[in-house]
mmCIF file of C-alpha atoms in Angstrom:
data_model
loop_
_atom_site.group_PDB
_atom_site.id
_atom_site.type_symbol
_atom_site.label_atom_id
_atom_site.label_comp_id
_atom_site.label_asym_id
_atom_site.label_seq_id
_atom_site.Cartn_x
_atom_site.Cartn_y
_atom_site.Cartn_z
ATOM 1 C CA ASP A 24 -0.003 0.002 0.010
ATOM 2 C CA ALA A 25 1.578 3.275 -1.165
ATOM 3 C CA ALA A 26 0.258 5.297 1.762
ATOM 4 C CA GLU A 27 1.822 2.882 4.272
ATOM 5 C CA LEU A 28 5.137 2.951 2.416
ATOM 6 C CA GLU A 29 5.027 6.728 2.466
ATOM 7 C CA LYS A 30 4.884 6.650 6.287
ATOM 8 C CA LEU A 31 8.145 4.678 6.407
ATOM 9 C CA VAL A 32 10.153 7.350 4.526
ATOM 10 C CA GLY A 33 12.860 8.628 6.910
ATOM 11 C CA MET A 34 12.237 5.891 9.514
ATOM 12 C CA GLU A 35 14.960 3.475 10.637
ATOM 13 C CA ILE A 36 13.659 -0.081 10.244
ATOM 14 C CA THR A 37 15.073 -3.595 10.569
ATOM 15 C CA CYS A 38 14.866 -5.800 7.495
ATOM 16 C CA ARG A 39 16.289 -9.074 6.236
ATOM 17 C CA ILE A 40 18.152 -9.102 2.914
ATOM 18 C CA THR A 41 16.435 -11.590 0.614
ATOM 19 C CA LYS A 42 18.328 -10.786 -2.550
ATOM 20 C CA LEU A 43 21.716 -9.181 -3.126
ATOM 21 C CA ASP A 44 23.254 -8.587 -6.528
ATOM 22 C CA VAL A 45 26.466 -6.564 -6.203
ATOM 23 C CA MET A 46 27.045 -6.376 -9.933
ATOM 24 C CA GLU A 47 23.561 -4.996 -10.607
ATOM 25 C CA GLU A 48 23.572 -3.028 -7.341
ATOM 26 C CA ASP A 49 20.206 -4.616 -6.604
ATOM 27 C CA VAL A 50 19.133 -5.256 -3.041
ATOM 28 C CA VAL A 51 15.755 -6.678 -1.991
ATOM 29 C CA VAL A 52 14.823 -6.612 1.673
ATOM 30 C CA ASP A 53 11.880 -8.039 3.636
ATOM 31 C CA ARG A 54 10.558 -6.203 6.672
ATOM 32 C CA ARG A 55 7.493 -8.418 7.199
ATOM 33 C CA VAL A 56 9.502 -11.549 8.001
ATOM 34 C CA VAL A 57 11.336 -9.669 10.773
ATOM 35 C CA LEU A 58 8.066 -8.344 12.193
ATOM 36 C CA GLU A 59 6.570 -11.881 12.125
ATOM 37 C CA GLU A 60 9.602 -13.273 13.931
ATOM 38 C CA GLN A 61 9.379 -10.527 16.560
ATOM 39 C CA ALA A 62 5.664 -11.200 17.049
ATOM 40 C CA ARG A 63 6.326 -14.937 17.427
ATOM 41 C CA GLY A 64 9.028 -14.260 19.978
ATOM 42 C CA LEU A 65 6.745 -11.938 21.922
ATOM 43 C CA GLN A 66 3.951 -14.491 21.913
ATOM 44 C CA GLU A 67 6.297 -17.277 23.036
ATOM 45 C CA GLY A 68 7.444 -15.021 25.850
ATOM 46 C CA ARG A 69 3.851 -14.496 26.938
ATOM 47 C CA TYR A 70 3.248 -18.255 26.922
ATOM 48 C CA ALA A 71 6.380 -18.802 28.970
ATOM 49 C CA ALA A 72 5.285 -16.166 31.506
ATOM 50 C CA MET A 73 1.904 -17.880 32.067
ATOM 51 C CA LYS A 74 1.369 -20.930 34.203
ATOM 52 C CA GLU A 75 -1.517 -23.193 35.120
ATOM 53 C CA GLY A 76 -3.437 -21.806 38.053
ATOM 54 C CA ASP A 77 -2.818 -18.148 37.184
ATOM 55 C CA VAL A 78 -5.768 -15.783 37.256
ATOM 56 C CA VAL A 79 -5.669 -13.429 34.269
ATOM 57 C CA GLY A 80 -7.822 -10.751 32.677
ATOM 58 C CA GLY A 81 -9.244 -11.154 29.195
ATOM 59 C CA LYS A 82 -11.942 -10.048 26.847
ATOM 60 C CA VAL A 83 -14.488 -12.298 25.085
ATOM 61 C CA ARG A 84 -13.505 -12.281 21.428
ATOM 62 C CA SER A 85 -16.079 -14.687 20.013
ATOM 63 C CA LEU A 86 -18.772 -17.122 21.082
ATOM 64 C CA VAL A 87 -19.196 -20.685 19.745
ATOM 65 C CA PRO A 88 -21.645 -23.437 20.652
ATOM 66 C CA TYR A 89 -19.026 -25.164 22.870
ATOM 67 C CA GLY A 90 -17.748 -22.060 24.678
ATOM 68 C CA ALA A 91 -16.014 -18.703 24.247
ATOM 69 C CA PHE A 92 -12.643 -17.606 22.901
ATOM 70 C CA VAL A 93 -11.075 -15.075 25.241
ATOM 71 C CA ASP A 94 -8.362 -12.652 24.115
ATOM 72 C CA LEU A 95 -5.634 -12.683 26.767
ATOM 73 C CA GLY A 96 -3.669 -9.876 25.143
ATOM 74 C CA GLY A 97 -2.592 -11.141 21.780
ATOM 75 C CA MET A 98 -3.429 -14.818 22.261
ATOM 76 C CA ASP A 99 -6.649 -16.694 22.706
ATOM 77 C CA GLY A 100 -7.767 -19.098 25.390
ATOM 78 C CA LEU A 101 -10.835 -21.321 25.258
ATOM 79 C CA LEU A 102 -13.417 -21.028 28.011
ATOM 80 C CA HIS A 103 -15.385 -24.249 27.537
ATOM 81 C CA VAL A 104 -19.158 -24.101 28.135
ATOM 82 C CA SER A 105 -18.816 -26.598 31.015
ATOM 83 C CA ASP A 106 -16.353 -24.192 32.806
ATOM 84 C CA ILE A 107 -18.449 -21.024 32.530
ATOM 85 C CA ALA A 108 -20.665 -21.572 35.602
ATOM 86 C CA HIS A 109 -21.576 -24.152 38.209
ATOM 87 C CA SER A 110 -25.136 -24.161 36.858
ATOM 88 C CA ARG A 111 -25.911 -25.774 33.503
ATOM 89 C CA VAL A 112 -25.257 -23.376 30.629
ATOM 90 C CA GLN A 113 -27.065 -24.314 27.434
ATOM 91 C CA LYS A 114 -25.623 -21.594 25.203
ATOM 92 C CA PRO A 115 -22.581 -19.358 26.009
ATOM 93 C CA GLU A 116 -24.476 -16.324 24.670
ATOM 94 C CA ASP A 117 -27.008 -16.738 27.473
ATOM 95 C CA VAL A 118 -24.405 -15.602 30.007
ATOM 96 C CA LEU A 119 -21.565 -14.010 28.004
ATOM 97 C CA ALA A 120 -21.250 -11.266 25.397
ATOM 98 C CA VAL A 121 -18.587 -10.401 22.840
ATOM 99 C CA GLY A 122 -16.417 -7.623 24.269
ATOM 100 C CA GLN A 123 -17.155 -8.576 27.888
ATOM 101 C CA GLU A 124 -14.139 -8.383 30.185
ATOM 102 C CA LEU A 125 -13.531 -11.320 32.472
ATOM 103 C CA LEU A 126 -11.165 -12.654 35.097
ATOM 104 C CA VAL A 127 -10.435 -16.274 34.285
ATOM 105 C CA LYS A 128 -8.278 -19.051 35.659
ATOM 106 C CA ILE A 129 -5.763 -20.849 33.453
ATOM 107 C CA LEU A 130 -6.643 -24.549 33.715
ATOM 108 C CA LYS A 131 -4.208 -25.965 31.198
ATOM 109 C CA ILE A 132 -1.527 -24.781 28.798
ATOM 110 C CA ASP A 133 -0.441 -26.974 25.873
ATOM 111 C CA LEU A 134 2.844 -25.466 24.702
ATOM 112 C CA GLU A 135 2.983 -27.721 21.634
ATOM 113 C CA THR A 136 -0.392 -26.772 20.212
ATOM 114 C CA LYS A 137 -0.414 -23.305 21.829
ATOM 115 C CA LYS A 138 -3.855 -24.026 23.320
ATOM 116 C CA ILE A 139 -4.914 -22.521 26.609
ATOM 117 C CA SER A 140 -7.917 -23.857 28.568
ATOM 118 C CA LEU A 141 -9.681 -21.348 30.833
ATOM 119 C CA GLY A 142 -12.160 -21.576 33.656
ATOM 120 C CA LEU A 143 -14.634 -19.026 35.035
ATOM 121 C CA LYS A 144 -16.613 -21.164 37.482
ATOM 122 C CA GLN A 145 -13.339 -22.058 39.227
ATOM 123 C CA LEU A 146 -13.249 -18.486 40.566
ATOM 124 C CA GLN A 147 -16.751 -18.751 41.988
ATOM 125 C CA ALA A 148 -17.814 -20.355 45.262
ATOM 126 C CA GLU A 149 -18.688 -24.031 44.948
ATOM 127 C CA PRO A 150 -22.467 -24.029 45.510
ATOM 128 C CA TRP A 151 -22.587 -27.522 47.057
ATOM 129 C CA ALA A 152 -20.098 -26.582 49.762
ATOM 130 C CA THR A 153 -22.718 -24.972 52.008
ATOM 131 C CA VAL A 154 -25.791 -27.069 51.019
ATOM 132 C CA PRO A 155 -25.962 -28.937 54.401
ATOM 133 C CA GLU A 156 -26.057 -25.581 56.219
ATOM 134 C CA ARG A 157 -28.840 -24.108 54.045
ATOM 135 C CA PHE A 158 -31.110 -27.056 53.257
ATOM 136 C CA GLN A 159 -32.603 -29.662 55.571
ATOM 137 C CA ALA A 160 -34.904 -32.652 55.121
ATOM 138 C CA GLY A 161 -38.572 -31.541 55.300
ATOM 139 C CA GLN A 162 -37.784 -28.057 53.995
ATOM 140 C CA ARG A 163 -40.091 -26.726 51.262
ATOM 141 C CA VAL A 164 -38.352 -25.313 48.195
ATOM 142 C CA THR A 165 -39.303 -23.934 44.796
ATOM 143 C CA GLY A 166 -37.292 -24.707 41.717
ATOM 144 C CA THR A 167 -37.250 -25.009 37.931
ATOM 145 C CA VAL A 168 -37.398 -28.322 36.083
ATOM 146 C CA THR A 169 -34.181 -28.532 34.061
ATOM 147 C CA ARG A 170 -34.425 -32.005 32.436
ATOM 148 C CA LEU A 171 -36.428 -35.187 32.463
ATOM 149 C CA GLN A 172 -35.277 -38.815 32.624
ATOM 150 C CA ASP A 173 -37.388 -41.974 32.605
ATOM 151 C CA PHE A 174 -36.821 -42.264 36.379
ATOM 152 C CA GLY A 175 -37.677 -38.685 37.319
ATOM 153 C CA ALA A 176 -37.139 -34.945 36.934
ATOM 154 C CA PHE A 177 -34.181 -32.807 37.872
ATOM 155 C CA VAL A 178 -35.050 -29.504 39.503
ATOM 156 C CA GLU A 179 -32.672 -26.569 40.018
ATOM 157 C CA ILE A 180 -33.451 -24.934 43.355
ATOM 158 C CA GLU A 181 -30.459 -22.549 43.185
ATOM 159 C CA PRO A 182 -27.854 -21.877 40.510
ATOM 160 C CA GLY A 183 -25.745 -25.009 40.367
ATOM 161 C CA ILE A 184 -27.914 -26.962 42.857
ATOM 162 C CA GLU A 185 -30.162 -29.596 41.338
ATOM 163 C CA GLY A 186 -32.284 -32.153 43.105
ATOM 164 C CA LEU A 187 -33.996 -35.245 41.734
ATOM 165 C CA ILE A 188 -37.741 -35.823 42.075
ATOM 166 C CA HIS A 189 -38.052 -39.555 41.547
ATOM 167 C CA ILE A 190 -41.022 -40.675 39.436
ATOM 168 C CA SER A 191 -42.384 -42.575 42.435
ATOM 169 C CA GLU A 192 -42.588 -39.244 44.370
ATOM 170 C CA MET A 193 -44.477 -37.309 41.677
ATOM 171 C CA SER A 194 -48.016 -38.127 42.653
ATOM 172 C CA TRP A 195 -49.876 -39.375 45.768
ATOM 173 C CA GLY A 196 -52.640 -40.988 43.781
ATOM 174 C CA LYS A 197 -52.359 -42.048 40.136
ATOM 175 C CA LYS A 198 -49.370 -44.012 38.806
ATOM 176 C CA VAL A 199 -47.100 -41.795 36.727
ATOM 177 C CA ARG A 200 -45.850 -43.580 33.592
ATOM 178 C CA HIS A 201 -43.304 -40.882 32.671
ATOM 179 C CA PRO A 202 -42.255 -37.588 34.329
ATOM 180 C CA SER A 203 -43.543 -35.697 31.277
ATOM 181 C CA ASP A 204 -47.085 -36.698 32.366
ATOM 182 C CA VAL A 205 -46.646 -34.310 35.314
ATOM 183 C CA VAL A 206 -43.983 -31.713 34.473
ATOM 184 C CA LYS A 207 -41.954 -30.353 31.601
ATOM 185 C CA PRO A 208 -38.593 -28.514 31.429
ATOM 186 C CA GLY A 209 -38.986 -24.903 32.493
ATOM 187 C CA ASP A 210 -41.867 -25.563 34.885
ATOM 188 C CA ARG A 211 -41.660 -23.976 38.330
ATOM 189 C CA VAL A 212 -42.506 -26.555 40.974
ATOM 190 C CA ASP A 213 -42.766 -26.715 44.744
ATOM 191 C CA ALA A 214 -41.037 -29.634 46.408
ATOM 192 C CA VAL A 215 -40.058 -30.963 49.784
ATOM 193 C CA ILE A 216 -36.493 -32.013 50.491
ATOM 194 C CA GLN A 217 -36.175 -35.636 51.538
ATOM 195 C CA ILE A 218 -33.121 -37.641 52.438
ATOM 196 C CA GLY A 219 -32.205 -39.120 49.085
ATOM 197 C CA GLY A 220 -34.849 -37.250 47.080
ATOM 198 C CA ALA A 221 -37.575 -34.612 46.855
ATOM 199 C CA HIS A 222 -41.327 -34.754 46.645
ATOM 200 C CA VAL A 223 -43.486 -32.483 44.445
#
């Protein structure tokens, strides 16, 4: 680009000689190859400076069905959908946005493939840690049905805390053939916590 070349006039730059013909007084130099080498060296230095377990800042660069690519300052890390939150995340775009700034934990660095695995939920309190203090048998709770299985329905009563309502506990009277006869995903239900299960 002529305008870009114009900006270089009078500047001192580092180049690599790619062709030298003394007889013809012809010299061809390449600046791009030097810049690429410098960029590679800088990136390798960044990789070397990082280690697993570090907490780093980054910005969401793009969202994909299996997670988010986070720009860590010139290199990307993958925040897998299973490492976004303790609660079940169906689609990354439900909880993240392009351009959003995050603090993430480096879970794994593969120096050969230059892949960095990141975690967000690892910086959040583990929701199950205080469950015995907050929930007791006989306690009434309200939650959202998250998924159905032949043997019952899973209900999220807090982000990251799911309980199972077994099919045998879904009705006092009629026999329930399948949980879908009583509830469907997204339904809000009242339940009672039991040891080993919950009752609608």
